[in-house]
PDB file of C-alpha atoms and ligand atoms in Angstrom:
ATOM      1  CA  UNK A  23      76.914  71.353 110.843  1.00  0.00           C
ATOM      2  CA  UNK A  24      79.969  73.687 109.829  1.00  0.00           C
ATOM      3  CA  UNK A  25      79.206  76.677 108.012  1.00  0.00           C
ATOM      4  CA  UNK A  26      80.707  76.844 104.424  1.00  0.00           C
ATOM      5  CA  UNK A  27      82.727  79.933 103.668  1.00  0.00           C
ATOM      6  CA  UNK A  28      84.291  80.976 100.205  1.00  0.00           C
ATOM      7  CA  UNK A  29      87.186  83.477 100.394  1.00  0.00           C
ATOM      8  CA  UNK A  30      88.261  84.842  97.598  1.00  0.00           C
ATOM      9  CA  UNK A  31      91.155  87.148  96.497  1.00  0.00           C
ATOM     10  CA  UNK A  32      91.013  89.562  93.671  1.00  0.00           C
ATOM     11  CA  UNK A  33      93.910  90.767  91.081  1.00  0.00           C
ATOM     12  CA  UNK A  34      97.517  91.675  92.539  1.00  0.00           C
ATOM     13  CA  UNK A  35      96.816  90.286  95.866  1.00  0.00           C
ATOM     14  CA  UNK A  36      99.283  87.389  94.725  1.00  0.00           C
ATOM     15  CA  UNK A  37     102.009  89.963  95.210  1.00  0.00           C
ATOM     16  CA  UNK A  38     101.056  90.766  98.792  1.00  0.00           C
ATOM     17  CA  UNK A  39     104.334  90.923 100.913  1.00  0.00           C
ATOM     18  CA  UNK A  40     106.215  92.777  98.605  1.00  0.00           C
ATOM     19  CA  UNK A  41     103.688  94.719  96.634  1.00  0.00           C
ATOM     20  CA  UNK A  42     103.814  98.586  97.987  1.00  0.00           C
ATOM     21  CA  UNK A  43     104.359  97.403 101.505  1.00  0.00           C
ATOM     22  CA  UNK A  44     103.190 101.068 102.855  1.00  0.00           C
ATOM     23  CA  UNK A  45      99.905 100.423 101.824  1.00  0.00           C
ATOM     24  CA  UNK A  46      99.259  96.210 102.244  1.00  0.00           C
ATOM     25  CA  UNK A  47     102.062  95.495 104.742  1.00  0.00           C
ATOM     26  CA  UNK A  48     104.786  92.266 104.309  1.00  0.00           C
ATOM     27  CA  UNK A  49     102.638  89.452 104.805  1.00  0.00           C
ATOM     28  CA  UNK A  50     102.221  87.448 102.219  1.00  0.00           C
ATOM     29  CA  UNK A  51      99.037  85.629 100.742  1.00  0.00           C
ATOM     30  CA  UNK A  52     100.383  82.158 101.351  1.00  0.00           C
ATOM     31  CA  UNK A  53     100.545  83.486 105.125  1.00  0.00           C
ATOM     32  CA  UNK A  54      96.851  85.461 105.519  1.00  0.00           C
ATOM     33  CA  UNK A  55      95.532  82.077 103.440  1.00  0.00           C
ATOM     34  CA  UNK A  56      97.218  80.048 106.613  1.00  0.00           C
ATOM     35  CA  UNK A  57      95.722  82.621 109.127  1.00  0.00           C
ATOM     36  CA  UNK A  58      92.709  82.301 107.506  1.00  0.00           C
ATOM     37  CA  UNK A  59      92.445  78.507 107.474  1.00  0.00           C
ATOM     38  CA  UNK A  60      93.495  77.952 111.225  1.00  0.00           C
ATOM     39  CA  UNK A  61      90.747  80.676 112.238  1.00  0.00           C
ATOM     40  CA  UNK A  62      88.314  78.753 110.074  1.00  0.00           C
ATOM     41  CA  UNK A  63      89.312  75.601 111.597  1.00  0.00           C
ATOM     42  CA  UNK A  64      88.834  77.068 115.573  1.00  0.00           C
ATOM     43  CA  UNK A  65      85.244  78.356 114.641  1.00  0.00           C
ATOM     44  CA  UNK A  66      84.497  74.970 113.317  1.00  0.00           C
ATOM     45  CA  UNK A  67      84.455  76.682 109.074  1.00  0.00           C
ATOM     46  CA  UNK A  68      85.067  74.536 106.089  1.00  0.00           C
ATOM     47  CA  UNK A  69      86.584  77.627 104.358  1.00  0.00           C
ATOM     48  CA  UNK A  70      87.521  77.518 100.197  1.00  0.00           C
ATOM     49  CA  UNK A  71      90.112  79.954  99.262  1.00  0.00           C
ATOM     50  CA  UNK A  72      90.541  81.068  95.653  1.00  0.00           C
ATOM     51  CA  UNK A  73      92.734  84.225  93.875  1.00  0.00           C
ATOM     52  CA  UNK A  74      92.589  85.096  90.572  1.00  0.00           C
ATOM     53  CA  UNK A  75      93.751  88.050  88.559  1.00  0.00           C
ATOM     54  CA  UNK A  76      90.933  88.083  85.954  1.00  0.00           C
ATOM     55  CA  UNK A  77      87.971  89.367  86.177  1.00  0.00           C
ATOM     56  CA  UNK A  78      85.895  86.296  84.383  1.00  0.00           C
ATOM     57  CA  UNK A  79      87.622  83.922  86.781  1.00  0.00           C
ATOM     58  CA  UNK A  80      86.380  85.946  89.884  1.00  0.00           C
ATOM     59  CA  UNK A  81      82.906  85.956  88.331  1.00  0.00           C
ATOM     60  CA  UNK A  82      82.997  82.561  88.356  1.00  0.00           C
ATOM     61  CA  UNK A  83      84.407  81.532  91.834  1.00  0.00           C
ATOM     62  CA  UNK A  84      81.270  83.779  92.986  1.00  0.00           C
ATOM     63  CA  UNK A  85      79.376  81.871  91.141  1.00  0.00           C
ATOM     64  CA  UNK A  86      80.541  78.824  92.535  1.00  0.00           C
ATOM     65  CA  UNK A  87      80.159  79.835  95.864  1.00  0.00           C
ATOM     66  CA  UNK A  88      76.520  80.941  95.356  1.00  0.00           C
ATOM     67  CA  UNK A  89      76.133  76.650  94.762  1.00  0.00           C
ATOM     68  CA  UNK A  90      78.089  75.910  97.658  1.00  0.00           C
ATOM     69  CA  UNK A  91      78.838  78.473 100.145  1.00  0.00           C
ATOM     70  CA  UNK A  92      76.971  79.736 102.973  1.00  0.00           C
ATOM     71  CA  UNK A  93      78.695  83.158 102.927  1.00  0.00           C
ATOM     72  CA  UNK A  94      81.780  85.006 101.037  1.00  0.00           C
ATOM     73  CA  UNK A  95      84.496  87.133 102.224  1.00  0.00           C
ATOM     74  CA  UNK A  96      86.167  88.758  99.480  1.00  0.00           C
ATOM     75  CA  UNK A  97      88.584  91.479  98.695  1.00  0.00           C
ATOM     76  CA  UNK A  98      87.865  92.583  95.093  1.00  0.00           C
ATOM     77  CA  UNK A  99      91.012  94.661  94.561  1.00  0.00           C
ATOM     78  CA  UNK A 100      90.758  96.870  91.913  1.00  0.00           C
ATOM     79  CA  UNK A 101      87.779  95.317  90.216  1.00  0.00           C
ATOM     80  CA  UNK A 102      85.830  96.798  93.494  1.00  0.00           C
ATOM     81  CA  UNK A 103      86.022 100.014  91.863  1.00  0.00           C
ATOM     82  CA  UNK A 104      84.499  99.431  88.632  1.00  0.00           C
ATOM     83  CA  UNK A 105      83.781  95.802  87.496  1.00  0.00           C
ATOM     84  CA  UNK A 106      79.835  95.745  87.397  1.00  0.00           C
ATOM     85  CA  UNK A 107      80.210  92.178  86.290  1.00  0.00           C
ATOM     86  CA  UNK A 108      81.524  91.086  89.944  1.00  0.00           C
ATOM     87  CA  UNK A 109      79.115  93.342  91.150  1.00  0.00           C
ATOM     88  CA  UNK A 110      76.119  91.665  89.417  1.00  0.00           C
ATOM     89  CA  UNK A 111      77.691  88.168  90.521  1.00  0.00           C
ATOM     90  CA  UNK A 112      77.629  89.225  94.022  1.00  0.00           C
ATOM     91  CA  UNK A 113      73.882  90.479  93.669  1.00  0.00           C
ATOM     92  CA  UNK A 114      72.984  87.085  91.995  1.00  0.00           C
ATOM     93  CA  UNK A 115      74.766  85.258  94.267  1.00  0.00           C
ATOM     94  CA  UNK A 116      72.690  86.772  97.561  1.00  0.00           C
ATOM     95  CA  UNK A 117      74.571  85.301 100.274  1.00  0.00           C
ATOM     96  CA  UNK A 118      75.545  87.269 103.328  1.00  0.00           C
ATOM     97  CA  UNK A 119      79.313  88.576 101.902  1.00  0.00           C
ATOM     98  CA  UNK A 120      81.527  90.595 103.506  1.00  0.00           C
ATOM     99  CA  UNK A 121      84.090  92.717 101.679  1.00  0.00           C
ATOM    100  CA  UNK A 122      87.504  93.499 102.929  1.00  0.00           C
ATOM    101  CA  UNK A 123      90.493  95.842 101.711  1.00  0.00           C
ATOM    102  CA  UNK A 124      93.892  95.648 103.715  1.00  0.00           C
ATOM    103  CA  UNK A 125      94.368  99.438 103.102  1.00  0.00           C
ATOM    104  CA  UNK A 126      91.868 102.487 104.216  1.00  0.00           C
ATOM    105  CA  UNK A 127      90.490 102.947 100.788  1.00  0.00           C
ATOM    106  CA  UNK A 128      88.851 106.168 102.442  1.00  0.00           C
ATOM    107  CA  UNK A 129      92.261 107.651 102.929  1.00  0.00           C
ATOM    108  CA  UNK A 130      93.927 107.049  99.555  1.00  0.00           C
ATOM    109  CA  UNK A 131      93.205 108.751  96.035  1.00  0.00           C
ATOM    110  CA  UNK A 132      89.547 109.623  95.323  1.00  0.00           C
ATOM    111  CA  UNK A 133      88.854 106.688  92.949  1.00  0.00           C
ATOM    112  CA  UNK A 134      89.360 104.138  95.729  1.00  0.00           C
ATOM    113  CA  UNK A 135      86.808 105.912  97.980  1.00  0.00           C
ATOM    114  CA  UNK A 136      84.280 104.135  96.317  1.00  0.00           C
ATOM    115  CA  UNK A 137      83.113 100.228  95.540  1.00  0.00           C
ATOM    116  CA  UNK A 138      81.012  99.425  92.753  1.00  0.00           C
ATOM    117  CA  UNK A 139      80.322  96.204  95.030  1.00  0.00           C
ATOM    118  CA  UNK A 140      79.441  97.919  98.522  1.00  0.00           C
ATOM    119  CA  UNK A 141      76.194  98.124  97.877  1.00  0.00           C
ATOM    120  CA  UNK A 142      75.445  94.430  97.082  1.00  0.00           C
ATOM    121  CA  UNK A 143      77.651  92.955 100.315  1.00  0.00           C
ATOM    122  CA  UNK A 144      76.317  92.732 103.979  1.00  0.00           C
ATOM    123  CA  UNK A 145      78.908  94.961 105.214  1.00  0.00           C
ATOM    124  CA  UNK A 146      82.733  95.942 104.495  1.00  0.00           C
ATOM    125  CA  UNK A 147      86.113  96.356 106.572  1.00  0.00           C
ATOM    126  CA  UNK A 148      88.813  98.723 105.453  1.00  0.00           C
ATOM    127  CA  UNK A 149      92.255  99.499 106.656  1.00  0.00           C
ATOM    128  CA  UNK A 150      93.299  96.930 109.220  1.00  0.00           C
ATOM    129  CA  UNK A 151      95.544  95.623 106.856  1.00  0.00           C
ATOM    130  CA  UNK A 152      95.655  91.500 107.353  1.00  0.00           C
ATOM    131  CA  UNK A 153      93.261  91.897 110.139  1.00  0.00           C
ATOM    132  CA  UNK A 154      90.502  93.032 107.630  1.00  0.00           C
ATOM    133  CA  UNK A 155      90.203  89.549 106.371  1.00  0.00           C
ATOM    134  CA  UNK A 156      90.411  88.398 110.286  1.00  0.00           C
ATOM    135  CA  UNK A 157      87.400  90.641 111.310  1.00  0.00           C
ATOM    136  CA  UNK A 158      85.350  89.795 108.146  1.00  0.00           C
ATOM    137  CA  UNK A 159      85.386  86.197 108.938  1.00  0.00           C
ATOM    138  CA  UNK A 160      84.903  86.334 112.401  1.00  0.00           C
ATOM    139  CA  UNK A 161      81.933  89.111 111.220  1.00  0.00           C
ATOM    140  CA  UNK A 162      80.752  86.495 108.629  1.00  0.00           C
ATOM    141  CA  UNK A 163      80.156  83.450 111.320  1.00  0.00           C
ATOM    142  CA  UNK A 164      78.494  85.743 113.491  1.00  0.00           C
ATOM    143  CA  UNK A 165      75.924  86.866 110.888  1.00  0.00           C
ATOM    144  CA  UNK A 166      75.774  83.163 110.130  1.00  0.00           C
ATOM    145  CA  UNK A 167      74.624  82.147 113.646  1.00  0.00           C
ATOM    146  CA  UNK A 168      72.312  85.222 114.021  1.00  0.00           C
ATOM    147  CA  UNK A 169      70.554  83.801 110.652  1.00  0.00           C
ATOM    148  CA  UNK A 170      70.125  80.676 112.257  1.00  0.00           C
ATOM    149  CA  UNK A 171      68.905  81.673 115.293  1.00  0.00           C
ATOM    150  CA  UNK A 172      64.657  81.069 115.992  1.00  0.00           C
TER     151      UNK A 172
HETATM  152  C1  DQA B 217      92.961  96.849  97.899  1.00  0.00           C
HETATM  153  C2  DQA B 217      92.386  98.491  97.798  1.00  0.00           C
HETATM  154  C3  DQA B 217      92.571  98.498  96.218  1.00  0.00           C
HETATM  155  O1  DQA B 217      92.019 100.042  95.926  1.00  0.00           O
HETATM  156  C4  DQA B 217      93.342  97.842  95.364  1.00  0.00           C
HETATM  157  O2  DQA B 217      93.351  98.320  94.077  1.00  0.00           O
HETATM  158  C5  DQA B 217      93.998  96.629  95.696  1.00  0.00           C
HETATM  159  C6  DQA B 217      93.925  96.248  97.185  1.00  0.00           C
HETATM  160  C7  DQA B 217      92.987  96.523  99.514  1.00  0.00           C
HETATM  161  O3  DQA B 217      92.908  95.304  99.855  1.00  0.00           O
HETATM  162  O4  DQA B 217      93.326  97.524 100.025  1.00  0.00           O
HETATM  163  O5  DQA B 217      94.617  95.866  95.196  1.00  0.00           O
HETATM  164  O6  DQA B 217      91.763  96.035  98.155  1.00  0.00           O
END
């Protein structure tokens, strides 16, 4: 049976490709989604992808994932730094979840060093550019496979 994974992108990530390329690279969100779709197919994963700039829509997406998915890969964008609503949604979903960031948030401004979402997810990947997503998905599939073992 294929694992179902929800891939959620937060605010301003729709601008990838032209947004601050020194931090985020030149790969567009469409290209990341295409790479993730290919990877998901290779691993036999059913992937649903969603992006929003709105906090409430992201909370809804996490709640939807809780009713459908086996796990979540999320780049919360700036909301990760301060959205208790998103943190609470992830905690309530209680699914294996990998938080990803394209940039190395620990090497940037101090307000980016911490995310309020990190304590309620399984783990985080940061600083690997679009490959953070790839690592997040591969790790999540491994975690789901481990869980399935007797
Ligand atoms: C980001 C890092 C955040 O600090 C920032 O607000 C983003 C993108 C990243 O992927 O590196 O929007 O999540």
